Each structure stands twice: as structure tokens, then as C-alpha cells.
Short mmCIF file of C-alpha atoms in Angstrom, two decimals:
data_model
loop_
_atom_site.label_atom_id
_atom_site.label_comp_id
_atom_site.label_asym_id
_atom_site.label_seq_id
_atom_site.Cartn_x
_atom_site.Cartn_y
_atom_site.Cartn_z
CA UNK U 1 -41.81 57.65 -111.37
CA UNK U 2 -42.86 58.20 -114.52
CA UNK U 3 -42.53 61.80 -116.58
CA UNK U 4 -45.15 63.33 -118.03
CA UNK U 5 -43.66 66.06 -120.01
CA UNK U 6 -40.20 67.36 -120.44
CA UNK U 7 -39.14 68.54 -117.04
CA UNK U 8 -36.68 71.68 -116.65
CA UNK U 9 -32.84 70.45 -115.76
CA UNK U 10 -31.41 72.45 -112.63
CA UNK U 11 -27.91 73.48 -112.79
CA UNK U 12 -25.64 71.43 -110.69
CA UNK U 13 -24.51 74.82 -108.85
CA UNK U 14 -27.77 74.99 -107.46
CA UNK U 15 -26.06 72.69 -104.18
CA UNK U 16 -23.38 75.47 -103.68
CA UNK U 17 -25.63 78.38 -102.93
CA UNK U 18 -25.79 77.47 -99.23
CA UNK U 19 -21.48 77.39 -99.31
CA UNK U 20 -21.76 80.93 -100.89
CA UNK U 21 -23.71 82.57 -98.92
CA UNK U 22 -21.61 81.52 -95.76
CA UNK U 23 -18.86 82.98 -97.06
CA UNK U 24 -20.90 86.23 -97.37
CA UNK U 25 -23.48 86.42 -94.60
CA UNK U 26 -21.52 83.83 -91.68
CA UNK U 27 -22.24 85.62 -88.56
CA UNK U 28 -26.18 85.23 -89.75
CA UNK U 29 -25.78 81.42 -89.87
CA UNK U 30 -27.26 78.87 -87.68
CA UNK U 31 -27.42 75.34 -87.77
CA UNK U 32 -30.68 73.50 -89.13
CA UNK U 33 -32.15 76.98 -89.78
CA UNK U 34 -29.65 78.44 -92.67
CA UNK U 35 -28.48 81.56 -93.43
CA UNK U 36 -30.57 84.45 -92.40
CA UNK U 37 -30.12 87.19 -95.17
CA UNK U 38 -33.54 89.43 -93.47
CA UNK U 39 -37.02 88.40 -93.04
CA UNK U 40 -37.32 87.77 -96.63
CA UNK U 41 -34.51 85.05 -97.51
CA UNK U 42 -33.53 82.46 -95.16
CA UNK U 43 -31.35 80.02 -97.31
CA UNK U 44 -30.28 76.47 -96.06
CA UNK U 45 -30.64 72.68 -97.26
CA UNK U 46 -30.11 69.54 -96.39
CA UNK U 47 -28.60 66.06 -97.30
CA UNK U 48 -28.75 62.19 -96.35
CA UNK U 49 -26.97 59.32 -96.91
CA UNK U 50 -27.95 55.80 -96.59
CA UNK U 51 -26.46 52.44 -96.41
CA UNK U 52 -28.50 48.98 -97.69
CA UNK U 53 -27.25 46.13 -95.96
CA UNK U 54 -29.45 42.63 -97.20
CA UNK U 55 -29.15 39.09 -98.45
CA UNK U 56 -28.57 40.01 -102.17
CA UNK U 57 -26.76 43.45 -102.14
CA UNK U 58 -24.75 45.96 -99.92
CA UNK U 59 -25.49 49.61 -100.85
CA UNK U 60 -24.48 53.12 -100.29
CA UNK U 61 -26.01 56.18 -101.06
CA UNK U 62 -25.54 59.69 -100.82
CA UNK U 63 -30.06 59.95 -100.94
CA UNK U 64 -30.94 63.42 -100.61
CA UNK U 65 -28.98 67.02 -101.63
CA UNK U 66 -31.26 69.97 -101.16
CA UNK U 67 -30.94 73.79 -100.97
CA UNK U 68 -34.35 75.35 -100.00
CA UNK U 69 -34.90 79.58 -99.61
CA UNK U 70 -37.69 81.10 -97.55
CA UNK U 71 -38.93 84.00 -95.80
CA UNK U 72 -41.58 86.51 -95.60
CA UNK U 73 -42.55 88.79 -98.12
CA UNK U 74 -44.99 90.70 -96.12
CA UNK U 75 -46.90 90.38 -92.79
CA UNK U 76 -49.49 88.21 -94.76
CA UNK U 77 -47.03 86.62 -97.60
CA UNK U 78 -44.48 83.73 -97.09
CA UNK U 79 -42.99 81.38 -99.43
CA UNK U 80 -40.78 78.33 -99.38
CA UNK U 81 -38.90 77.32 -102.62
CA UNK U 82 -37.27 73.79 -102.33
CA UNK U 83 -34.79 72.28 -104.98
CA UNK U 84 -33.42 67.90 -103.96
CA UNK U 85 -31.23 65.86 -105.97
CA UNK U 86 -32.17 61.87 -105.43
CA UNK U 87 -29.48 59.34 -105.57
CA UNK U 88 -27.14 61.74 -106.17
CA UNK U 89 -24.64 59.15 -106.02
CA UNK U 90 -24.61 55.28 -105.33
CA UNK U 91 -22.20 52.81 -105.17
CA UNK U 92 -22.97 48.88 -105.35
CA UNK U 93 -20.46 46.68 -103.24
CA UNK U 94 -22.44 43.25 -104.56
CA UNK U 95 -21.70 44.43 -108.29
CA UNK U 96 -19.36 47.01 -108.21
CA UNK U 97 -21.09 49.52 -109.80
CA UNK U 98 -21.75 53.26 -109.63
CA UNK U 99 -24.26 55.74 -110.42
CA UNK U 100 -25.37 59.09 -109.66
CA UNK U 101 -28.25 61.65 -110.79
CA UNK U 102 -27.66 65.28 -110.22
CA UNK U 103 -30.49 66.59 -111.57
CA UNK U 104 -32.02 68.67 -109.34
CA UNK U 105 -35.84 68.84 -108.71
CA UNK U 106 -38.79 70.79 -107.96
CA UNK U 107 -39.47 69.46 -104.51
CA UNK U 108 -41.37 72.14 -103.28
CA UNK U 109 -42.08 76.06 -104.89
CA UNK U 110 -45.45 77.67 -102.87
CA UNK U 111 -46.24 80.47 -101.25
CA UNK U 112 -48.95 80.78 -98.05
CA UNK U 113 -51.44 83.83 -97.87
CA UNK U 114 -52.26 84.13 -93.93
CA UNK U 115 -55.62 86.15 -93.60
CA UNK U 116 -56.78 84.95 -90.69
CA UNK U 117 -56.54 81.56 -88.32
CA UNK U 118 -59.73 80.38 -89.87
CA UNK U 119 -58.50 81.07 -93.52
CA UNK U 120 -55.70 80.97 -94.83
CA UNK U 121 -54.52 79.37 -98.45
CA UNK U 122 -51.10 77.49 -99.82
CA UNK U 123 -51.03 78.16 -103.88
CA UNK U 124 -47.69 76.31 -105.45
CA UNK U 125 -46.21 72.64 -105.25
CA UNK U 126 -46.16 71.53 -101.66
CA UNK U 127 -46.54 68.48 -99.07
CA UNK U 128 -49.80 66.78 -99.17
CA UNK U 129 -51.57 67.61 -95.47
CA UNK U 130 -52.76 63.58 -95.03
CA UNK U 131 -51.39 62.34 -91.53
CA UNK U 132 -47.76 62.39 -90.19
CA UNK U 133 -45.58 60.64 -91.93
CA UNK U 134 -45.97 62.55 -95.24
CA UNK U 135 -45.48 65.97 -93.42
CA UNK U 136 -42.25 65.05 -92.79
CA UNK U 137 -40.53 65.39 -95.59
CA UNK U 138 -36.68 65.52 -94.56
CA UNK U 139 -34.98 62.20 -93.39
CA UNK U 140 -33.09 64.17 -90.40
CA UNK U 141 -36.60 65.05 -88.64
CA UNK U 142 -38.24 61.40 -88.80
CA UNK U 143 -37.47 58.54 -86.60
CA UNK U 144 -36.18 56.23 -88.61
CA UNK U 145 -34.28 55.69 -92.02
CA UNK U 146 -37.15 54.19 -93.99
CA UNK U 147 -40.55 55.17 -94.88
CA UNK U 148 -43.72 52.93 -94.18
CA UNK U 149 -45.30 51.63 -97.50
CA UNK U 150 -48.34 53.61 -96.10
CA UNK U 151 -46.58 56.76 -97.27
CA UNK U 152 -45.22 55.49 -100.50
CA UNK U 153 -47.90 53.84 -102.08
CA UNK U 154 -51.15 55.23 -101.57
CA UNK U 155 -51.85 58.75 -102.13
CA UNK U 156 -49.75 61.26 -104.46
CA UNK U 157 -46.68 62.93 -101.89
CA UNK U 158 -47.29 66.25 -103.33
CA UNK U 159 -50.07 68.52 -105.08
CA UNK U 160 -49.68 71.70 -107.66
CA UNK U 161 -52.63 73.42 -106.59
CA UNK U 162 -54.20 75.02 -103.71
CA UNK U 163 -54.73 74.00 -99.84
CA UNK U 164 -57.40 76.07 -97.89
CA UNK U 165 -56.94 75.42 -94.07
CA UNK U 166 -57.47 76.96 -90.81
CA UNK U 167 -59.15 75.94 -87.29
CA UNK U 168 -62.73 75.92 -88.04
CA UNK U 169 -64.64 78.72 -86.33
CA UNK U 170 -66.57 77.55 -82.46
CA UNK U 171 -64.82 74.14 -82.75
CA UNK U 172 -62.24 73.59 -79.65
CA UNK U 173 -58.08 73.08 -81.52
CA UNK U 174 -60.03 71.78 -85.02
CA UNK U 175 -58.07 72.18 -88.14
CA UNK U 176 -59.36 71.87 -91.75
CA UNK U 177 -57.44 71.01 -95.21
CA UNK U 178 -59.40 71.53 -98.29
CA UNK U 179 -56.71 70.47 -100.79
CA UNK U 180 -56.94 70.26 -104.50
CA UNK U 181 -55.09 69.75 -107.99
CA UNK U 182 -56.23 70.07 -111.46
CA UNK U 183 -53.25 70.55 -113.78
CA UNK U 184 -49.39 68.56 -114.01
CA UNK U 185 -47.39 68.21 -111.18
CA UNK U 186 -45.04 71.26 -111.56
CA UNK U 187 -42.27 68.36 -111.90
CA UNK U 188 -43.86 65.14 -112.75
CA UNK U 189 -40.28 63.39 -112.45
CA UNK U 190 -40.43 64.02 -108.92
CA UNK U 191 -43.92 62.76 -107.56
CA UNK U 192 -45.06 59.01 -106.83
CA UNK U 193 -48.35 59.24 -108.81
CA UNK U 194 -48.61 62.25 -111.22
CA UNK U 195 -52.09 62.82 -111.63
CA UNK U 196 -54.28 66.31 -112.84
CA UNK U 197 -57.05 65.44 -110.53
CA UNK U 198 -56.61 64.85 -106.67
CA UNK U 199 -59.29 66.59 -104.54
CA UNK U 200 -59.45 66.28 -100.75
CA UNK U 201 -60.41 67.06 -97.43
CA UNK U 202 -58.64 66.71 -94.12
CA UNK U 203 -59.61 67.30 -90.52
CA UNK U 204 -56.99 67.31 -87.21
CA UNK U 205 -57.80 67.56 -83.91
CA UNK U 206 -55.59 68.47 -80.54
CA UNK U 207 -57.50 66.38 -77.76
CA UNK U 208 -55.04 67.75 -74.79
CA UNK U 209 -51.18 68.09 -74.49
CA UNK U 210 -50.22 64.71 -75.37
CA UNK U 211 -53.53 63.60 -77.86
CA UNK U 212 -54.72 64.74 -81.32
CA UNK U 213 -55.81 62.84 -83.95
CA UNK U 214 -57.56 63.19 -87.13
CA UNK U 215 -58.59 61.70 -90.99
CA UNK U 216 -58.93 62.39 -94.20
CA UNK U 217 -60.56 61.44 -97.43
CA UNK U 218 -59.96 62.05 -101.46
CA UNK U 219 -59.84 61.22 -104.43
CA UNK U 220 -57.42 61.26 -107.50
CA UNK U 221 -56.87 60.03 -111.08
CA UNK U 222 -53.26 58.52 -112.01
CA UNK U 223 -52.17 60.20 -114.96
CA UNK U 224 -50.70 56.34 -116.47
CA UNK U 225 -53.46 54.44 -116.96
CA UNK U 226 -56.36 56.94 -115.63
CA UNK U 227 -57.10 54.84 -112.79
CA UNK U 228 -59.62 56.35 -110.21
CA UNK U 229 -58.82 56.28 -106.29
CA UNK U 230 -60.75 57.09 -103.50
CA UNK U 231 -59.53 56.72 -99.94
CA UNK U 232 -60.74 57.09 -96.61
CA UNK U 233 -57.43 57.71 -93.90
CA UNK U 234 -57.39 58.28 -90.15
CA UNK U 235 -54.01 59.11 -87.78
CA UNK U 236 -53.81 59.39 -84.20
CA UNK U 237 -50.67 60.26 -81.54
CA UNK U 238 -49.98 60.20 -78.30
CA UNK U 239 -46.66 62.12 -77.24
CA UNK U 240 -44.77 63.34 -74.00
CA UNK U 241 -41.62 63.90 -73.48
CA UNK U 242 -39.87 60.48 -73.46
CA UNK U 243 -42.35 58.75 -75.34
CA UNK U 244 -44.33 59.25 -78.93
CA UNK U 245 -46.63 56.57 -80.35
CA UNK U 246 -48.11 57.33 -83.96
CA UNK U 247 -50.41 54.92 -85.79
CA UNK U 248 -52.10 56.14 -89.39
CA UNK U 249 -54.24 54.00 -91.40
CA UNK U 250 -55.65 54.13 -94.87
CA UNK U 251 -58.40 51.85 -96.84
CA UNK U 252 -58.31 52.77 -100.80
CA UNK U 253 -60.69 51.86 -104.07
CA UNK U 254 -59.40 51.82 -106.99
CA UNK U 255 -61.29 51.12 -110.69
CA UNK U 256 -59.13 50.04 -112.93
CA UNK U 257 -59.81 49.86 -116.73
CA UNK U 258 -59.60 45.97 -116.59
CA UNK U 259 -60.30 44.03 -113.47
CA UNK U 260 -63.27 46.21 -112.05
CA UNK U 261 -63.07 47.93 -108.39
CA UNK U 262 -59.89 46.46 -105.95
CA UNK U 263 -58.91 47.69 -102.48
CA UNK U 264 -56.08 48.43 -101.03
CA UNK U 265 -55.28 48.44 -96.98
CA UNK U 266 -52.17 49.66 -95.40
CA UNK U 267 -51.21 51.53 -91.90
CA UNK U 268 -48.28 51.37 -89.17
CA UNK U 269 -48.04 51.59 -85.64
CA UNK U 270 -44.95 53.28 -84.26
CA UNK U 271 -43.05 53.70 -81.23
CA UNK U 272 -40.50 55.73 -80.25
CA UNK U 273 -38.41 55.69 -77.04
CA UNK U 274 -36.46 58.93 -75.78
CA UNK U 275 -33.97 57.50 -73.51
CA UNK U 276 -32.29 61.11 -73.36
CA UNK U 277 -32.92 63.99 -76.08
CA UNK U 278 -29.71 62.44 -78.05
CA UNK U 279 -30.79 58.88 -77.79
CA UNK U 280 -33.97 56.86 -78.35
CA UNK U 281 -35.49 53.59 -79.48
CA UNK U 282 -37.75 53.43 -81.95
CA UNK U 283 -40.11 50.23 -83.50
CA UNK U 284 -42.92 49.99 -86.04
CA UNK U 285 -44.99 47.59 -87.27
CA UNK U 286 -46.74 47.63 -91.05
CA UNK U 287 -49.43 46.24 -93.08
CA UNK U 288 -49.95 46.40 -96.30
CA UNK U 289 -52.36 44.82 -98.64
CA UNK U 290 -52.96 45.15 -102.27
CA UNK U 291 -55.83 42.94 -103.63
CA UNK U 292 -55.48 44.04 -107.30
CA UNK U 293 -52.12 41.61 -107.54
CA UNK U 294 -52.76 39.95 -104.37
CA UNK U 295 -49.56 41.52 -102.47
CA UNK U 296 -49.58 41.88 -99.13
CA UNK U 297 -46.49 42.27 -96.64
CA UNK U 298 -46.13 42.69 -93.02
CA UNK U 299 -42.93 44.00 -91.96
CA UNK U 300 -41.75 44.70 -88.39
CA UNK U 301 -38.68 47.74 -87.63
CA UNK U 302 -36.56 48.00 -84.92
CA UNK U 303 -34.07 50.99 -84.59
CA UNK U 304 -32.01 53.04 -82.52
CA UNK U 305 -31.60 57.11 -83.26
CA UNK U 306 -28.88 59.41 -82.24
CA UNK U 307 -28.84 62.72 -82.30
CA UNK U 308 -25.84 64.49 -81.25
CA UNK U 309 -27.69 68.10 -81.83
CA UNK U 310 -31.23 67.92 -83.31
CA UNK U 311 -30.43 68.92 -87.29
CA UNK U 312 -27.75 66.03 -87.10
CA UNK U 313 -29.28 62.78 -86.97
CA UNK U 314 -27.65 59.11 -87.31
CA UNK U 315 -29.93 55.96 -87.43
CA UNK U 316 -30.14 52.58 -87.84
CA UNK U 317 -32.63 49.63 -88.09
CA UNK U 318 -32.96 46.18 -88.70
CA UNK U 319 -36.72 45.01 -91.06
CA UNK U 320 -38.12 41.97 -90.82
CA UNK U 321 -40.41 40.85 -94.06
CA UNK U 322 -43.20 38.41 -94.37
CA UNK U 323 -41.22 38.45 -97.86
CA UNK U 324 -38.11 36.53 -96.37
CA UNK U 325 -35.89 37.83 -99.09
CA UNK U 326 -36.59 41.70 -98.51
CA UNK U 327 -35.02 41.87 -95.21
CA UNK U 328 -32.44 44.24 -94.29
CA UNK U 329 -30.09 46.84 -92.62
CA UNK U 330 -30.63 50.39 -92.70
CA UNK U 331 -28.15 52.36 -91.48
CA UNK U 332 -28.31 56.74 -92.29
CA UNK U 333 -26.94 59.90 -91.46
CA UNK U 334 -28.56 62.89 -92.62
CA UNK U 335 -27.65 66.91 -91.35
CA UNK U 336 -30.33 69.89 -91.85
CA UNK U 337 -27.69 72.89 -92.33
#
């Protein structure tokens, strides 16, 4: 990721704050929700580690450090501030070497105005509301330890701007996103494609207990290069209690400066196995084409998941590449505190 402007440094303390208040507030603690200081500050956070297992290098990582602080500022105003340090630290057994990056980053930082359950409206930094995947920001609520290519590659992660939503009036369980961003990424060190235009709409439907699908479309400008994409999504699920099967889909346009109009396909199909509420199977299989370099990769996932409580998570899963010499172990364990 690229930065677009000179981007505010964190101190590294910022981790800590969870420790502190624990040692202030500990009979208001509970696991995976924080530290309940009143309806106005919860404060809790999160990390992940991951280990890279593959033909050409063996990897660990401690991935994700986050503190995050929310609550309710009145019966109508909430908020949800969110600070994550990436690769925090990494160590290369191929090479030897070492890294880390503390600096922390503006993950998420909004605030959600309820007026009614037609209307409502998110005003800050937050999660893009395209599909599944992407809703799920925290490695210790998703299945497995990577991330399709779908979710990576495709649409920006985040917006700075505003996201009207609600269940649109004298339609049966149908909720509406109108989502859009016209200025920098509040931190444009921390988002897959900044951009100052991304506009979209977004539509979700629960068919009965176990169905709901829905789609989306937008559009946004990269901020390197001022390419223009459009894209046209769709999602669907099916869950009960032992079993969840998610498949999301996406077809993108994009005009670049040189080279005219390209497309871009990619989606996943995902299946997850709850043997008992600690243990489960899970396998996925991706797509994903890119005609503007002619790149394309199908990759199949298998994986097992074990939760010992359900903010502690430990996973692993073997990938299989069309590219022979991207395949891999994935191995994580991640705790929301």
C-alpha cells in the first residue's frame, strides 16, 4: 500500500491500554468483549499470529496487535475507534532475518447515528458493507487463516465517508447500503486502494433462517494512476448449526490510461464443517482472473479450526495453486480479549 500523504505515527503505548485498564476496572472484564468502563467505553483488542510454511521460505509472524474503544454516547449515538499494528514482528527461518513495524494505524474511527430501522447513517473510517468476507475484519472470527483474493484485490477494504443503511420500508428482511467517499482515506498507509472517489450501493436479503443473500455495485478511482473501476458483486449463504456454505462473486471494469477497458473476475465458494462448537472443517475453492496482465489462479483450501472458547481461535490449512510454486501451510492463532 502506497501513502498518500504523511500519515500520523501512534505511540507504541497505544497496545498497553487494554493491560491498564485491567489492572483498574478487572471485575468489569470479559473475554472477547473487553473491559466494560459504562455504556460509553468498552475497551478491548485483539492480536494474531501466523506461521508460512512453503517451498521457498518458513515464516512467523506476530500479524495483527489492536486495541479498539467503543460504546454509546447516547440512545441514538455510538462509536467504535480501532487502532492495529501489521507485522508487528516477523522472523524468517529460510534467511534468518527479522523485522517488525509498530506503527500503529487508523483501522477504524466512526461513529453510527441510529434514527430509525429504515435510516440510519455511519460517518468516519469503517468496513466497506460488500459481502462477507470483508465484514469480517478480525482473523479470530473467520474460518480460516487466509483471505480469498476476492477480498484483497478488488474493491477498496475501507471508506472515509458516509454509509446510509436500513431495511427498506414494505420490503420483507431487505437491507440497503448507500456508501460513499470523496476525500483521503483517513490513513492511506492502511487501505488496499486509496482512492477519493468510491460510490456504492448494496442490497441484503434474509430469505428464511438458514438463507440470505444479496449484491452490490460501485464504482471508484485509484488514487495511483487514476484508474476507473466499476463492479457488479453478488453473495449468498446458507447456514445451520453444523454447517455454513458462503459463495461471493465479483466481475470488475477497469479503464486504464494505456491499454483501454480490462476485466477482472474473481469469487470463492466455501465450506465449513462444525463437527462440535470447538471443532470444524472448513474448504474453499477460488478464482481469480485478471485480463489486464493475463493472471489468473485457481487455488483450492483445506483446513481444520479449533476453538477452545469462541474469542480464542487456532487454525490451520494446507493451499493448493494453479501457480505450483505458491503453495503452502498456514498455520494461526489469534485471541479477541
Amino acid at each position: 500500500m502506497k501513502a498518500g500523504r504523511k500519515v500520523r505515527r501512534y505511540p507504541r503505548w497505544l497496545w498497553c491500554i487494554p493491560m491498564v485498564a485491567a489492572s483498574l476496572y478487572g471485575e468489569s472484564y470479559e473475554l472477547g468483549r473487553g473491559f466494560s468502563l459504562g455504556d460509553s467505553l468498552n475497551v478491548g483488542g485483539y492480536f494474531s499470529t501466523e506461521f508460512e510454511s512453503s517451498r521457498t521460505r518458513d515464516r512467523f509472524t506476530a500479524d495483527d496487535v489492536a486495541v479498539m474503544a467503543y460504546g454509546d454516547l447516547t440512545p441514538a449515538l455510538s462509536y467504535l475507534a480501532e487502532l492495529e499494528a501489521v507485522g508487528f514482528y516477523q522472523k524468517d527461518f529460510t534467511d534468518g532475518n527479522e523485522n517488525s513495524d509498530r506503527k500503529f494505524h487508523i483501522e477504524r474511527l466512526y461513529g453510527d447515528l441510529w434514527v430509525n430501522d429504515a435510516f440510519n447513517v455511519r460517518f468516519g473510517k469503517q468496513i466497506t458493507p460488500i459481502g462477507y468476507w470483508n465484514r469480517e475484519p478480525i482473523n479470530v472470527l473467520r474460518d480460516t487463516t487466509s483471505n480469498p483474493l476476492y477480498s484483497k484485490l478488488l474493491f477498496p477494504k475501507f471508506l472515509t465517508g458516509i454509509d446510509v443503511n436500513g431495511y427498506v420500508p414494505g420490503a420483507d428482511n431487505l437491507n440497503y447500503h448507500f456508501f460513499a467517499q470523496s476525500t483521503h482515506d483517513m490513513d492511506e498507509e492502511y487501505i488496499n486502494i486509496p482512492n477519493t472517489h468510491f460510490y456504492g450501493l448494496a442490497l441484503e436479503k434474509e430469505f428464511s433462517w438458514e438463507w440470505n443473500g444479496g449484491g452490490s455495485v460501485g464504482e471508484y478511482i485509484a488514487s495511483a494512476g487514476g484508474e476507473r473501476t466499476r463492479f457488479v458483486q453478488a453473495n449468498l449463504k446458507y447456514e445451520n448449526e453444523a454447517c455454513v456454505v458462503t459463495a461471493e462473486a465479483i466481475a470488475a471494469r477497469t479503464a486504464y490510461r494505456v491499454g483501454g477497458d480490462e476485466d477482472t473476475y474473481a469469487g470463492y465458494l466455501q465450506g465449513l464443517y462444525r463437527f462440535t462448537p470447538q471443532h470444524a472443517a472448513v474448504a474453499r475453492y477460488e478464482y481469480y482472473d485478471r485480463r489486464h496482465d493475463d493472471y489468473r489462479d485457481h487455488i483450492g483450501i483445506i483446513g481444520y479450526s479449533y476453538r477452545p472458547i469462541y474469542p480464542v481461535s487456532l487454525k490451520g490449512e494446507y493451499q493448493w495453486h494453479s501457480q505450483n510454486d505458491e503453495n503452502r501451510f498456514l498455520f494461526s492463532f489469534a485471541v479477541l480479549f
